[in-house]
Each structure stands twice: as structure tokens, then as C-alpha cells.
Amino acid sequence: MNINSCETHINHALDVFVAEQGKFPIMEVVPEEEKLSTKCNYCEEFAIYVVVDE
């Protein structure tokens, strides 16, 4: 499971991940070369973080 998130929605993304997966995720910064093409899963802003499985 991967969730792309902006600064505003990172807490929601972490909560959703833990609720669905039952474990705490890894939160990584979106790589610089992907920042302009990666949108937040919850709004139209560019994603800053990606929440992923271990």
C-alpha cells in the first residue's frame, strides 16, 4: 500500500494506513525528480510524502 500525501493530509494518510494495515508505515519524502508529477491522494496539491509498507 502506498499513499501520496501533501503536508496538510499526512496525519490522515498515516491514520488510514494504520487502520487498514494494522501496523505503522514508513514515511518517506517524495524524490525530487518525482515531485511535480506526484499528486496527493486526498487533494490536488503536489505530494511531499509517500507512506509505504516496510
XYZ file of N, CA and C in Angstrom:
162
model
N 0.849 -1.179 0.000
C 0.000 0.000 0.000
C 0.888 1.233 0.000
N 0.650 2.147 -0.914
C 1.348 3.432 -0.987
C 0.316 4.548 -0.965
N 0.546 5.555 -0.141
C -0.324 6.722 -0.092
C 0.542 7.960 -0.304
N 0.232 8.734 -1.323
C 0.919 10.004 -1.564
C 0.184 11.088 -0.793
N 0.948 11.965 -0.139
C 0.307 12.957 0.720
C 1.017 14.301 0.690
N 0.211 15.354 0.743
C 0.739 16.698 0.922
C 0.939 16.938 2.420
N 1.458 18.089 2.779
C 1.700 18.435 4.185
C 0.395 18.447 4.986
N -0.676 18.923 4.389
C -1.960 19.043 5.072
C -2.560 17.688 5.438
N -2.399 16.701 4.575
C -3.076 15.419 4.758
C -2.200 14.290 5.292
N -0.974 14.571 5.720
C -0.078 13.498 6.158
C -0.627 12.762 7.377
N -1.206 13.454 8.325
C -1.748 12.772 9.509
C -2.896 11.836 9.127
N -3.737 12.280 8.219
C -4.840 11.435 7.747
C -4.295 10.205 7.024
N -3.295 10.392 6.190
C -2.698 9.277 5.451
C -2.108 8.239 6.412
N -1.426 8.700 7.445
C -0.860 7.783 8.439
C -1.973 7.031 9.172
N -3.029 7.736 9.555
C -4.156 7.103 10.244
C -4.824 6.044 9.373
N -5.044 6.364 8.106
C -5.682 5.425 7.180
C -4.808 4.185 7.008
N -3.515 4.383 6.851
C -2.608 3.262 6.674
C -2.659 2.328 7.879
N -2.544 2.885 9.072
C -2.547 2.069 10.293
C -3.893 1.352 10.441
N -4.992 2.016 10.149
C -6.313 1.403 10.259
C -6.479 0.237 9.282
N -5.966 0.389 8.071
C -6.140 -0.650 7.052
C -5.108 -1.766 7.161
N -3.880 -1.430 7.518
C -2.801 -2.424 7.525
C -2.509 -3.001 8.910
N -2.904 -2.300 9.959
C -2.678 -2.789 11.304
C -1.247 -2.674 11.786
N -0.443 -1.884 11.110
C 0.951 -1.663 11.520
C 1.375 -0.262 11.117
N 2.456 0.202 11.714
C 2.918 1.554 11.417
C 3.741 1.554 10.129
N 3.522 2.529 9.261
C 4.213 2.579 7.971
C 5.548 3.308 8.047
N 6.211 3.327 6.926
C 7.397 4.160 6.728
C 6.936 5.396 5.970
N 7.347 6.561 6.432
C 7.006 7.817 5.768
C 8.279 8.337 5.107
N 8.265 8.436 3.787
C 9.423 8.904 3.033
C 9.076 10.200 2.308
N 10.088 10.972 1.996
C 9.913 12.184 1.195
C 9.884 11.771 -0.275
N 8.963 12.357 -1.030
C 8.890 12.082 -2.463
C 10.200 12.548 -3.097
N 10.833 11.703 -3.911
C 12.090 12.105 -4.557
C 11.920 13.375 -5.395
N 12.941 14.189 -5.408
C 12.913 15.491 -6.095
C 12.446 15.373 -7.547
N 12.911 14.349 -8.261
C 12.559 14.201 -9.679
C 11.105 13.785 -9.899
N 10.412 13.362 -8.845
C 9.009 12.949 -8.965
C 8.026 13.952 -8.372
N 8.516 15.019 -7.742
C 7.644 15.953 -7.026
C 6.599 16.622 -7.913
N 6.932 16.985 -9.107
C 5.988 17.699 -9.965
C 4.962 16.785 -10.618
N 5.171 15.474 -10.561
C 4.216 14.562 -11.195
C 3.433 13.732 -10.189
N 3.665 13.940 -8.905
C 3.002 13.138 -7.878
C 2.015 14.010 -7.108
N 0.743 13.647 -7.194
C -0.316 14.397 -6.508
C -0.710 13.693 -5.217
N -1.203 14.467 -4.276
C -1.744 13.949 -3.027
C -2.971 13.085 -3.336
N -3.139 11.993 -2.602
C -4.299 11.130 -2.797
C -5.601 11.769 -2.309
N -5.511 12.862 -1.536
C -6.697 13.460 -0.916
C -7.052 14.842 -1.446
N -6.191 15.448 -2.250
C -6.479 16.769 -2.829
C -5.648 16.945 -4.094
N -5.645 18.119 -4.641
C -4.942 18.383 -5.892
C -3.522 18.946 -5.702
N -3.085 19.067 -4.464
C -1.743 19.574 -4.190
C -0.697 18.530 -4.570
N 0.536 18.988 -4.786
C 1.625 18.059 -5.044
C 1.989 17.331 -3.754
N 2.274 16.050 -3.866
C 2.636 15.250 -2.698
C 4.048 15.585 -2.242
N 4.232 15.612 -0.940
C 5.547 15.817 -0.339
C 6.045 14.502 0.251
N 5.092 13.687 0.738
C 5.431 12.430 1.400
C 4.767 11.255 0.701
N 5.387 10.099 0.850
C 4.766 8.844 0.442
C 4.816 7.925 1.662
N 3.656 7.366 1.981
C 3.521 6.462 3.123
C 3.490 5.048 2.547
N 4.440 4.214 2.966
C 4.597 2.887 2.351
C 4.755 1.791 3.398
N 4.554 0.548 2.954
C 4.855 -0.624 3.766
C 6.362 -0.706 3.978
N 6.745 -1.475 4.966
C 8.167 -1.668 5.245
C 8.880 -2.332 4.088
